[in-house]
Coordinates of C-alpha atoms in Angstrom, one line a residue:
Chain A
X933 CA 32.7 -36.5 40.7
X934 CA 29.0 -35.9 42.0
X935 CA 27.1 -38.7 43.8
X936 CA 24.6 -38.2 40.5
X937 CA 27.5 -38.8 38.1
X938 CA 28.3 -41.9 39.4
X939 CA 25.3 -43.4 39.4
X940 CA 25.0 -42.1 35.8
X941 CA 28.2 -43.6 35.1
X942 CA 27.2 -46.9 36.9
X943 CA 23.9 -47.3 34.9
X944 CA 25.3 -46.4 31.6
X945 CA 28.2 -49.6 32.4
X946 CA 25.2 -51.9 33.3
X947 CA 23.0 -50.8 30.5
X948 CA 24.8 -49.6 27.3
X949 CA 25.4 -52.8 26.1
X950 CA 21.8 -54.2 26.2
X951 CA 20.5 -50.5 25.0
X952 CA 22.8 -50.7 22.0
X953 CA 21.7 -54.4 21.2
X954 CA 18.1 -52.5 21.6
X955 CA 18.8 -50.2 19.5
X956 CA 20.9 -52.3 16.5
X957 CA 17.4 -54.4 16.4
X958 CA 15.2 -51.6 15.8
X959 CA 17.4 -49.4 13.2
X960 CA 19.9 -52.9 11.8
X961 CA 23.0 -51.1 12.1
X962 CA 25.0 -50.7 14.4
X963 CA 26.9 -47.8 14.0
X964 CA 23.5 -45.8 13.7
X965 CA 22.4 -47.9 16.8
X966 CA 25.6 -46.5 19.0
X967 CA 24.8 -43.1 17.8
X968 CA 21.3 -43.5 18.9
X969 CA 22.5 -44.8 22.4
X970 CA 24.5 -42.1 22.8
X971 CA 22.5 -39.0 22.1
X972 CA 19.3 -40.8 24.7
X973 CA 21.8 -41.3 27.1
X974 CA 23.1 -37.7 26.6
X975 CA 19.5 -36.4 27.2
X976 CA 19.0 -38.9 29.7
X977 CA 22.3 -37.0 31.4
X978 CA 20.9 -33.7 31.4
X979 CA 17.2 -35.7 33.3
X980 CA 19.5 -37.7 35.5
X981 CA 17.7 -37.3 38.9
X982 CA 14.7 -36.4 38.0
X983 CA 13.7 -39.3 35.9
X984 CA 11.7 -41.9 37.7
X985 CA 12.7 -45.1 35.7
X986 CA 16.1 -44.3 34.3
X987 CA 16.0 -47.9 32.4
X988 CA 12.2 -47.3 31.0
X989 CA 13.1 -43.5 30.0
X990 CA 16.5 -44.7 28.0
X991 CA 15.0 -48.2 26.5
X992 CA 11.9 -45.6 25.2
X993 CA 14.6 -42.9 24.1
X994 CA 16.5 -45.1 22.4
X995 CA 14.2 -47.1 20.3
X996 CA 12.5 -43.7 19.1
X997 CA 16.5 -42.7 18.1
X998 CA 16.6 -45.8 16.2
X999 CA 13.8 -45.5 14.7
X1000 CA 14.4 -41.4 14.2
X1001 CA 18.0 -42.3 12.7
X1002 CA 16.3 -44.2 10.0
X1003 CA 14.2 -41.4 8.9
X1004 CA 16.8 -38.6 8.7
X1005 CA 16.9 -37.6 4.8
X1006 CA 20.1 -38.5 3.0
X1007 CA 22.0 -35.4 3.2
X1008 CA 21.8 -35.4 7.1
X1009 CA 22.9 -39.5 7.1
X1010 CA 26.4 -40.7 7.5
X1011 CA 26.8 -43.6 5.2
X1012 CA 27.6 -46.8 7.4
X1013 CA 30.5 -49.6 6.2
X1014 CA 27.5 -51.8 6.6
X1015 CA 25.9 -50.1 3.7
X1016 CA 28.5 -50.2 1.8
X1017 CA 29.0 -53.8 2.4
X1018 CA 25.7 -55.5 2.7
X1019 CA 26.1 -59.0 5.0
X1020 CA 25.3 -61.8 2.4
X1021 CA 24.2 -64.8 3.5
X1022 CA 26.7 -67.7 2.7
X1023 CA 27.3 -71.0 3.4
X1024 CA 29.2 -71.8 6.7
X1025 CA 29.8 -73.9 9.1
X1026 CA 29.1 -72.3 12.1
X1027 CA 25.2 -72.6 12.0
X1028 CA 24.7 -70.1 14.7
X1029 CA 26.6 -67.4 12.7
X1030 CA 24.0 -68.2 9.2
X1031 CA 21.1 -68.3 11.5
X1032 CA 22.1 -64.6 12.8
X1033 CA 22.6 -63.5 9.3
X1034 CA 19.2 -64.8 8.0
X1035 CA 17.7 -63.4 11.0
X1036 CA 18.9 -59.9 11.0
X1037 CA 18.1 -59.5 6.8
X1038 CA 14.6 -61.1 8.0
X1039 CA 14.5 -58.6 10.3
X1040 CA 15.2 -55.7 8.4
X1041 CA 12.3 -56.3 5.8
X1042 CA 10.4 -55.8 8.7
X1043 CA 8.7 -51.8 8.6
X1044 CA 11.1 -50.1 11.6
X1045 CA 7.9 -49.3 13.8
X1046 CA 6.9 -52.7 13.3
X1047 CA 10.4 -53.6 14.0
X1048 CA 10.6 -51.3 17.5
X1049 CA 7.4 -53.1 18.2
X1050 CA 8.6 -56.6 18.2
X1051 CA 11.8 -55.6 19.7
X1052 CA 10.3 -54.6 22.5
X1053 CA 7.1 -56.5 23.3
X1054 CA 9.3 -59.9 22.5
X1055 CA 13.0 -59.4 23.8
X1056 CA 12.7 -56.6 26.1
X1057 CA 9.0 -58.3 27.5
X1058 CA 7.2 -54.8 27.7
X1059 CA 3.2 -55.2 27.6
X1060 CA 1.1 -53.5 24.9
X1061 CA 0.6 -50.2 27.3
X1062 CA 4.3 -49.9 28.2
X1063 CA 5.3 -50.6 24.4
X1064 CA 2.5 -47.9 23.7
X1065 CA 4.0 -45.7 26.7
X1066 CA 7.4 -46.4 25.4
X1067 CA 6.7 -45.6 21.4
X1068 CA 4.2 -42.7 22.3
X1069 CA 1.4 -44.6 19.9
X1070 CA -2.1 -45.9 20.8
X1071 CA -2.2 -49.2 22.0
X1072 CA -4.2 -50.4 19.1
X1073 CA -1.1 -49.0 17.2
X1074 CA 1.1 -51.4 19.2
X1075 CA -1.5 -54.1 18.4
X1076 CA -1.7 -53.9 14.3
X1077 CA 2.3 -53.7 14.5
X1078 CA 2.4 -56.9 16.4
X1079 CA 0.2 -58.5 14.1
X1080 CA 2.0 -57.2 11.1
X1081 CA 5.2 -57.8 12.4
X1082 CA 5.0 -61.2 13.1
X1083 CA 3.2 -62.1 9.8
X1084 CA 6.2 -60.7 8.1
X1085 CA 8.6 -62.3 9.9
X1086 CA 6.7 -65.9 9.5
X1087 CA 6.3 -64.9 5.8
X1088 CA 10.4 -64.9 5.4
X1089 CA 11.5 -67.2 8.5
X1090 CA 8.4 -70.0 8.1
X1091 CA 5.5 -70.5 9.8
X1092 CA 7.3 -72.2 12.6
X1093 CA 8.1 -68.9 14.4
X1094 CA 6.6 -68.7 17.5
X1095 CA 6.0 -66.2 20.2
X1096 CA 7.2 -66.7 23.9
X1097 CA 4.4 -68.0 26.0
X1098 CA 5.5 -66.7 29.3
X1099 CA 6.5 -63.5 27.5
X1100 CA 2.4 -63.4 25.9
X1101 CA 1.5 -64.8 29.4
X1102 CA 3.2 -61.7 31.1
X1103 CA 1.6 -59.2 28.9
X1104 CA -1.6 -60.8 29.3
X1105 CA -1.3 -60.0 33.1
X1106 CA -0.2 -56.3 32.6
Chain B
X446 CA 11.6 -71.1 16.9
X447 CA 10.6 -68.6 19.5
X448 CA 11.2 -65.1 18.4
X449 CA 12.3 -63.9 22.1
X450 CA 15.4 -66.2 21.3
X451 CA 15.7 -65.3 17.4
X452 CA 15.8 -61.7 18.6
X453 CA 18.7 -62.5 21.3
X454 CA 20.5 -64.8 18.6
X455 CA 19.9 -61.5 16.1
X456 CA 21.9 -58.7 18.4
X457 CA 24.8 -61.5 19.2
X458 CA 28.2 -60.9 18.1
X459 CA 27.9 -57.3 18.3
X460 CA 31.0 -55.1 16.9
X461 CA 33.5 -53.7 19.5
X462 CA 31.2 -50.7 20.8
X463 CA 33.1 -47.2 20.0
X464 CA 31.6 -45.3 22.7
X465 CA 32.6 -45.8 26.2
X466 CA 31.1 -44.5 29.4
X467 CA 33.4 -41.2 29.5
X468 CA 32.1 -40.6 26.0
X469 CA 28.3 -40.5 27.1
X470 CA 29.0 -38.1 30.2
X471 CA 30.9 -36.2 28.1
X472 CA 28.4 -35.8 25.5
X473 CA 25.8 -35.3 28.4
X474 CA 27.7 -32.3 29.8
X475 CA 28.1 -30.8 26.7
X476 CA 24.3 -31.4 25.6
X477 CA 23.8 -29.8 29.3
X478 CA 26.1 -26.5 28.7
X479 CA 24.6 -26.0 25.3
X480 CA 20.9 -26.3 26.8
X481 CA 21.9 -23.8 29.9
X482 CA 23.3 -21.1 27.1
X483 CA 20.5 -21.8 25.5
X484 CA 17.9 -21.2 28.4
X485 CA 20.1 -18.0 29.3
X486 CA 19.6 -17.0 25.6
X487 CA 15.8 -17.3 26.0
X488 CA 15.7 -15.5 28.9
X489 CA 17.9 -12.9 27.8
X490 CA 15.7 -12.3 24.3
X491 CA 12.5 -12.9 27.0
X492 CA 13.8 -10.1 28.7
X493 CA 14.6 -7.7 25.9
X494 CA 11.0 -8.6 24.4
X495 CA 9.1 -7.8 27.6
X496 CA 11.0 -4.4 28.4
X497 CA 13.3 -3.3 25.3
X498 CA 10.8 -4.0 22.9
X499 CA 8.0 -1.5 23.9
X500 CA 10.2 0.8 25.1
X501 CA 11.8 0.5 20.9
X502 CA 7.8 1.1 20.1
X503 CA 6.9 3.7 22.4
X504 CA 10.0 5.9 21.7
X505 CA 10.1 8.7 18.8
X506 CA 12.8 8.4 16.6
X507 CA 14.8 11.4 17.8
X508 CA 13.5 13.9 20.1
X509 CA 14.1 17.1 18.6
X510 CA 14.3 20.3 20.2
X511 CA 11.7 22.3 18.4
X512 CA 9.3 19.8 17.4
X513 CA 9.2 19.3 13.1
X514 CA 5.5 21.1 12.0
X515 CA 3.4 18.4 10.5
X516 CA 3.1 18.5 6.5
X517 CA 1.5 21.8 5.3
X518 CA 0.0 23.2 2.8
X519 CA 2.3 25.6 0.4
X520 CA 0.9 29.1 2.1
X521 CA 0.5 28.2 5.8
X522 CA 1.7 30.1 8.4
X523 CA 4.4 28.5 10.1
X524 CA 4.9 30.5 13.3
X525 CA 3.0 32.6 15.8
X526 CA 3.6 35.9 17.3
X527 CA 4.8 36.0 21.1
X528 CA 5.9 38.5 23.3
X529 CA 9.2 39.1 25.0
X530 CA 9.6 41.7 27.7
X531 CA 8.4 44.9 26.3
X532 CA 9.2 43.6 22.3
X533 CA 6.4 41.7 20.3
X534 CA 6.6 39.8 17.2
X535 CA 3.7 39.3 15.3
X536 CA 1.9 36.3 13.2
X537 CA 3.3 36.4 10.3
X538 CA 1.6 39.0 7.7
X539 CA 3.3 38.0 4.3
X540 CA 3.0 34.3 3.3
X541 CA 5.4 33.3 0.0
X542 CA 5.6 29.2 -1.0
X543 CA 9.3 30.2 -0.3
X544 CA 9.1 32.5 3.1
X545 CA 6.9 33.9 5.5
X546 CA 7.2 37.9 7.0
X547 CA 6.2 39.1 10.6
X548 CA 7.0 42.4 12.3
X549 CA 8.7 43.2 15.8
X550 CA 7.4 46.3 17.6
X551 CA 8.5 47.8 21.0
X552 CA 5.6 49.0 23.3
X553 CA 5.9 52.6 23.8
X554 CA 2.8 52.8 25.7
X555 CA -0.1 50.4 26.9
X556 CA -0.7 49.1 23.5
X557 CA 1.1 51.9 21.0
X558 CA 3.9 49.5 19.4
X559 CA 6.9 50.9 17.6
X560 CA 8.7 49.1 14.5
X561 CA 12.2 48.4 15.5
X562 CA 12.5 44.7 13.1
X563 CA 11.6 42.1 11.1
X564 CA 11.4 38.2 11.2
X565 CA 11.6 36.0 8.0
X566 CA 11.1 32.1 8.4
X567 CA 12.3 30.2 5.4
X568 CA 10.6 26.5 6.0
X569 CA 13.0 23.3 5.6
X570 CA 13.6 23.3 2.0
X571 CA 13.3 26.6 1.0
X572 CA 16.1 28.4 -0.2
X573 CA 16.8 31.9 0.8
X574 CA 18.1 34.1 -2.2
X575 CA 18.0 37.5 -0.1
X576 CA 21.9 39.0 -0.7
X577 CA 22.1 40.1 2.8
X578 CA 22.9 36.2 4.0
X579 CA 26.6 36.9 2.0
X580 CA 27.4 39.8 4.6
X581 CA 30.2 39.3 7.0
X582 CA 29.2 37.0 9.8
X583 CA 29.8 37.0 13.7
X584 CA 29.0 34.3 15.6
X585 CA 26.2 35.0 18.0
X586 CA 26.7 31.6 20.2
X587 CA 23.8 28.7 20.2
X588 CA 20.0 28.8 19.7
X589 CA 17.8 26.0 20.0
X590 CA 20.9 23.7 19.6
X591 CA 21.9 25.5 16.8
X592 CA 24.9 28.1 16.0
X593 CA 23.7 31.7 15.3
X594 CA 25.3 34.5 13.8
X595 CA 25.2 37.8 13.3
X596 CA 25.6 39.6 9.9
X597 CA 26.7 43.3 9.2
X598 CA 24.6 44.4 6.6
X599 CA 26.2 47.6 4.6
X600 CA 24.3 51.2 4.7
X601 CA 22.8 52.5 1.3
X602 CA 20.5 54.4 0.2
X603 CA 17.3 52.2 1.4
X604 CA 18.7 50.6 4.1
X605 CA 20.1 52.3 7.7
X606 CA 21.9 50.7 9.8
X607 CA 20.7 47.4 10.4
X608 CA 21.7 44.6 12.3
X609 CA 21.0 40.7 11.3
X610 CA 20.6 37.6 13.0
X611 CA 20.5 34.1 11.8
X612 CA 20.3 31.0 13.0
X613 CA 18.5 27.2 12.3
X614 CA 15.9 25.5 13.7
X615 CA 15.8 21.8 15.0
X616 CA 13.4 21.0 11.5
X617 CA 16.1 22.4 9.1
X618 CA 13.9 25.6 8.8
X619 CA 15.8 29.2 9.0
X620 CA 15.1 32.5 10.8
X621 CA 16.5 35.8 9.7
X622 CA 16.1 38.4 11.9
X623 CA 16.0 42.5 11.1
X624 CA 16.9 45.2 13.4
X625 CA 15.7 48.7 11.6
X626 CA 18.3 50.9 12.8
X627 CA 19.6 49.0 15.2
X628 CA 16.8 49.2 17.3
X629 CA 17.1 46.3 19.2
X630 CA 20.4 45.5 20.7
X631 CA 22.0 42.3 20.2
X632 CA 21.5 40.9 23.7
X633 CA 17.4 41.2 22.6
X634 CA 17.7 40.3 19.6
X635 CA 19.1 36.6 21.0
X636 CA 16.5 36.6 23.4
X637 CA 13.3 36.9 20.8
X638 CA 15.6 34.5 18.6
X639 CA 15.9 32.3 22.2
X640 CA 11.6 32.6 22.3
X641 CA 11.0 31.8 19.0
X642 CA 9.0 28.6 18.4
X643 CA 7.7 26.6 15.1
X644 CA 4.4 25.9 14.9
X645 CA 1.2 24.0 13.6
X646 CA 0.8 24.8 10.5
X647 CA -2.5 27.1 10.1
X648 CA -4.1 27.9 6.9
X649 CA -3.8 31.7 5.6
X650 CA -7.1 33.3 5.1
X651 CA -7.8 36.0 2.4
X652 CA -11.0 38.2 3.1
X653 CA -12.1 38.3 -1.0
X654 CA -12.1 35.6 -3.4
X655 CA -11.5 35.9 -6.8
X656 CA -13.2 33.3 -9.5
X657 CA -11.3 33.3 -12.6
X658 CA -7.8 33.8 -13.0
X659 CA -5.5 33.3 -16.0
X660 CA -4.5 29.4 -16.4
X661 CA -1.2 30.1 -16.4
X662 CA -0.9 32.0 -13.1
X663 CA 0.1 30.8 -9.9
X664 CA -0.8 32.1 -6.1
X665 CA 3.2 32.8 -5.3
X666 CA 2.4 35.2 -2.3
X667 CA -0.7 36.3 -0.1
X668 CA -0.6 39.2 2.4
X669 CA -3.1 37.8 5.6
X670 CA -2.4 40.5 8.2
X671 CA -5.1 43.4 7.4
X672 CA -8.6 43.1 7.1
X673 CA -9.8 46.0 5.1
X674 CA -6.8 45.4 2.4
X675 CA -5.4 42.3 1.3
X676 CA -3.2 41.2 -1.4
X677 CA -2.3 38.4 -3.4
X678 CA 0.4 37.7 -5.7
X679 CA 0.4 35.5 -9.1
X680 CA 3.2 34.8 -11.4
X681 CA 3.2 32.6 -14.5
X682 CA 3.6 28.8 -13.5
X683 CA 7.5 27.3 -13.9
X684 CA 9.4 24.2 -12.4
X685 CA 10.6 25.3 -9.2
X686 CA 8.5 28.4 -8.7
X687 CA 8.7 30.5 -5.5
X688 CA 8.9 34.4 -4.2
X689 CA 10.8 35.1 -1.6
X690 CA 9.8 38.1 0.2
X691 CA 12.9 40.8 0.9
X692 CA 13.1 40.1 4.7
X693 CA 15.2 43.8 5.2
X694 CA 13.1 46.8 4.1
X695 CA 10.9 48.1 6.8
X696 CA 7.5 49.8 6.4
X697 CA 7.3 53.5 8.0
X698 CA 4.7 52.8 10.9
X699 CA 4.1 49.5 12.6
X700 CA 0.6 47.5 11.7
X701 CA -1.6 50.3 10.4
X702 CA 0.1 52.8 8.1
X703 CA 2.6 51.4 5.1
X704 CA 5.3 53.4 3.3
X705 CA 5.3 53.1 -0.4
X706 CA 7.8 50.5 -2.2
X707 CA 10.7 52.5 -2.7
X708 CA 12.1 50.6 -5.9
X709 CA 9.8 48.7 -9.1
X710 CA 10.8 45.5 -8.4
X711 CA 9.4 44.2 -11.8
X712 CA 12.2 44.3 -14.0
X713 CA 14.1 42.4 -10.8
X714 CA 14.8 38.4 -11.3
X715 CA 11.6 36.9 -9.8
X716 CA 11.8 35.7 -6.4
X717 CA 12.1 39.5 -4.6
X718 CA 9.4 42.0 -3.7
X719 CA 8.6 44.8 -1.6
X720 CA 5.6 43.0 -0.2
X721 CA 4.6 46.0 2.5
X722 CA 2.4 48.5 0.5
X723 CA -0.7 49.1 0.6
X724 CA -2.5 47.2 -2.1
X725 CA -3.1 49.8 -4.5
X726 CA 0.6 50.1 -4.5
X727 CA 2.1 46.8 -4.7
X728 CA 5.3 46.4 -7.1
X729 CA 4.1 43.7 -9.6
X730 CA 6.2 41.2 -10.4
X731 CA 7.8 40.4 -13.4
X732 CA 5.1 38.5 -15.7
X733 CA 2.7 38.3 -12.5
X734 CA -0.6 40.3 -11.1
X735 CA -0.8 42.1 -8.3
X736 CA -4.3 42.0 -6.9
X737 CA -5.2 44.3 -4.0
X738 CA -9.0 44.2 -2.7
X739 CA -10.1 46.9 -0.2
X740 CA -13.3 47.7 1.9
X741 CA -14.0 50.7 1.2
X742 CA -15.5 52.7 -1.6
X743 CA -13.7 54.6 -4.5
X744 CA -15.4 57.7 -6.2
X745 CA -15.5 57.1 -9.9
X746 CA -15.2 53.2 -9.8
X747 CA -18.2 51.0 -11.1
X748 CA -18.5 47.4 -12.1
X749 CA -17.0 47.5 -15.3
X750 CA -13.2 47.2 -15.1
X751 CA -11.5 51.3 -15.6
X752 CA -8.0 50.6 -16.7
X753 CA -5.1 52.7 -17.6
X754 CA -1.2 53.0 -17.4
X755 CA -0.2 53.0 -13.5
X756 CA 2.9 56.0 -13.7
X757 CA 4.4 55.4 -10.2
X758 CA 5.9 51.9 -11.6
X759 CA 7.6 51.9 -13.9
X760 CA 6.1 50.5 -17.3
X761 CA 2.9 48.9 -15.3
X762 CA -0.8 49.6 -16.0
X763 CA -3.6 48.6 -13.6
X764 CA -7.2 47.7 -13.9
X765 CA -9.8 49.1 -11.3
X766 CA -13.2 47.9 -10.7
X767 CA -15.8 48.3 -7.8
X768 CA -17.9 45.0 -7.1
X769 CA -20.4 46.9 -4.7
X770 CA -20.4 49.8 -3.3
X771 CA -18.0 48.9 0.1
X772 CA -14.8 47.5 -1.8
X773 CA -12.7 48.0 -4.2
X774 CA -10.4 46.1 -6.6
X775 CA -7.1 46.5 -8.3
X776 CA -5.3 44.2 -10.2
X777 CA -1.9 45.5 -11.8
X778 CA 1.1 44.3 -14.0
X779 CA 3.6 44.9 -16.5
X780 CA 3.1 45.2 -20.3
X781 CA 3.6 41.6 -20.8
X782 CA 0.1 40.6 -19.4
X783 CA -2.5 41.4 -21.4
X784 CA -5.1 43.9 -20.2
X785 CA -7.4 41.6 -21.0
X786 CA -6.5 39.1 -18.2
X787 CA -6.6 42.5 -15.9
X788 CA -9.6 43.0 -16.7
X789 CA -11.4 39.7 -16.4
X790 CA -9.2 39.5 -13.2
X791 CA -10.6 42.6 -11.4
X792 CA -14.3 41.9 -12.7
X793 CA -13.7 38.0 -11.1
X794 CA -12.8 39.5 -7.2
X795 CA -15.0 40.4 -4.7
X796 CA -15.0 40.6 -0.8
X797 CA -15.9 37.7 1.5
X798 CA -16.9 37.5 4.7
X799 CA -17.0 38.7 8.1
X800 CA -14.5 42.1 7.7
X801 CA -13.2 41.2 11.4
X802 CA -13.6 37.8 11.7
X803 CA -10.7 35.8 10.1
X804 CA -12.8 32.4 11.0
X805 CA -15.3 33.3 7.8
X806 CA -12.6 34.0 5.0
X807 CA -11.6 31.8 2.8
X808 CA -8.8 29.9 2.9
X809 CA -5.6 31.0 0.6
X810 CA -6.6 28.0 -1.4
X811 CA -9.8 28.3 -1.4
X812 CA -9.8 32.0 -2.8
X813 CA -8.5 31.5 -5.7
X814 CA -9.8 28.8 -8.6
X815 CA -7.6 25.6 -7.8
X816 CA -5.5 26.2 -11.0
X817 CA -3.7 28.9 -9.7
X818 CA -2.5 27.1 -6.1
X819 CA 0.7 25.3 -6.0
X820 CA 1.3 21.8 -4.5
X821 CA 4.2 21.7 -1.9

């Protein structure tokens, strides 16, 4: 095994999970999130060496496979189990796991790009240029998704959401 | 509620994951091997485009020995004459829409030639009827590419011993060659076969023109190769028409002096002739017109058309006229066109031109009123 390949192998052990959480955000499945992660990280083999920011170049390539997945026309989709069975909401008495359900079907009446937007600027911290960089938009673009996002997302969760200060702080800076 | 921690709460209690690390590299490796055969495909089809591709373009479909004659008209001639040694063939002097005639002389002396043979070209398509093709055959090795043969032709009463050779050219177009008497050997016979080239087509040129001729008559045949007396032949229009001109029979004297046509060749299946006479002389096909126009003036001929039964053929008559006072016109036929179409025939020709200068004559086509000329 090459010097390269290990590092490859190395960053893919460190990273895959978070990319794959990434990922499951932007498209809300997971199945068509791990598929995602694992064709950007198959490009991002072929790159290995020559890519200056291995992390940047493979959070970018797989949001854009997330969000690519979710456009592929029916014929070229494979059906998911979680399509088949929807998650429903329901009673139970672990709060954490309602909370997750009612956030992940809040979620996903968000628009994907809108979605990819969020996902980044608010869990993965990226500024308005790097989520512009990273989604290959204007940064206006970035900006009306934000907006829209998040009024969305209050719409269905209450307008108690709010966004991370030292995350808004941060960008601010950028 | 701070949506950094709602979005970390959202991707919690994620399913087992089904890929491992092995799985990415070994989906990298292959998405690697499949971009390398893909780059080596470009560069392959890159290659091909920049050298294989114009070479394709540039290159003529098949190079063939003799190169094919662009598309000509129905009485072009086909060939030209060349020499060989001491033995000459000529351009040809008969024209037919289904063969073309020249003559091979010997130089006896600076410029006195000697008939020894004859060369008849049938074009690609044409389809020789002559009877001497069924004699036996010897092969006579390759010419141009092609196999040759010799054929014995059997001594009668109008032909001597005579030697034939044969062979194809690279554009599907055959020659027959004629040795009168066997005056060339076989060894020079291969070698004016060896010589013998195809090519551009070249209009034939008539020195008269005629302005009317009957509706139903076609320009079958023209003789180009004398100045002072050319000929042209017409027979009635059919599907498939052609006259082949009898490649065997050789004229008494080389260029200047013609024998007589032995045989009437009018009660003959159309398609064979004695085309070497002098014009006056001409056999007339079956159904057709000979017309034979002359420089040169005949006591006792006018304007007005003098015609009369012609007793050297057999049941023909002939129709004589004098346009001016330097030509002369006959037009003859059999019984079964009537002399009224003779008539209006000789009256319609007249001489044009420059006598020596092929450049101001007509064109085969252009000689005769556009109804008569056949589309090949």
């Amino acid at each position: 095994m090459s010097d390269k390949e290990a590092e490859f192998r190395e960053f893919v052990g460190t990273q895959m999970e978070a990319l794959r959480g990434l990922a499951y955000l932007t498209c809300g499945d997971w199945q068509v999130a791990e598929d995602a992660v694992l064709g950007a990280l198959a490009r991002l083999y072929v790159k290995w060496g020559r890519v200056e920011n291995p992390q940047a170049y493979a959070r970018s390539a797989v949001v854009r496979a997330a969000i690519d997945e979710t456009r592929r026309p029916w014929w070229r989709r494979e059906q998911s189990h979680g399509d088949a069975l929807p998650e429903v909401m329901a009673p139970d008495e672990i709060l954490n796991v309602d909370d997750r359900v009612h956030l992940r079907q809040a979620l996903l009446q968000v628009p994907v790009k809108h979605r990819a937007v969020l996902v980044l600027r608010f869990l993965e911290g990226l500024s308005v240029p790097q989520t512009a960089a990273a989604l290959r938009c204007p940064e206006g673009t970035v900006k009306a998704y934000t907006s829209r996002g998040l009024d969305t997302l209050r719409r269905i969760l209450g307008a108690g959401l709010s966004i991370d200060e030292r995350v808004e702080a941060r960008h601010e800076a950028v | 509620m701070k949506l950094s921690d709602l979005l970390e709460t959202a991707r919690e209690d994620a399913p087992a994951a089904r890929y491992t690390v092995d799985d990415v590299v070994a989906a990298g490796r292959r998405r690697k091997r499949r971009r390398n055969t893909g780059w080596a495909i470009a560069a392959l089809l890159a290659v091909f485009a920049a050298i294989g591709v114009p070479q394709l373009v540039a290159r003529p479909s098949v190079p063939p020995a003799t190169p094919p004659p662009p598309r000509s008209g129905s009485l072009d001639l086909l060939f030209s004459g060349y020499r060989s040694g001491d033995l000459r063939v000529g351009d040809p002097e008969w024209v037919s829409l289904t063969n073309q005639l020249a003559s091979i002389g010997r130089e006896v002396s600076p410029g006195v030639y000697r008939s020894v043979g004859r060369i008849a070209f049938y074009p690609a398509g044409s389809l020789a009827q002559t009877s001497w093709l069924g004699g036996p055959m010897e092969p006579a090795g390759v010419i141009n590419g092609h196999a040759a043969n010799f054929i014995t032709v059997s001594r009668n009463a109008l032909v001597k011993d005579t030697s034939l050779l044969t062979w194809k050219n690279a554009d599907g177009s055959m020659v027959l060659m004629a040795a009168h008497e066997n005056r060339l050997s076989r060894a020079e016979m291969v070698r004016l076969a060896t010589a013998f080239r195809v090519t551009a087509p070249r209009p034939a040129r008539l020195p008269f023109a005629i302005s009317w001729m009957p509706p139903t008559m076609r320009l079958v045949a023209v003789d180009v190769s004398r100045p002072e007396a050319a000929t042209a032949l017409v027979t009635p229009a059919r599907d498939g028409i052609g006259f082949e001109l009898e490649p065997v029979y050789e004229q008494a004297a080389f260029v200047d002096a013609w024998s007589d046509p032995a045989l009437n060749s009018a009660p003959r299946p159309i398609g064979l002739s004695f085309p070497r006479s002098t014009p006056g002389k001409a056999s007339a096909p079956s159904g057709g017109i000979v017309i034979g126009v002359q420089r040169g003036f005949v006591p006792g001929t006018g304007p007005t058309p003098d015609c009369a039964e012609f007793t050297l053929q057999f049941h023909a008559r002939q129709c004589v006229a004098a346009p001016d006072a330097t030509s002369n016109v006959v037009a003859r036929a059999g019984y079964d066109v009537p002399v009224a179409d003779l008539e209006r025939v000789a009256t319609a020709a007249r001489t044009v031109g420059v006598i020596n200068d092929p450049e101001t004559w007509p064109t085969a086509r252009e000689a005769l009123p556009a109804s008569a000329w056949v589309e090949r």
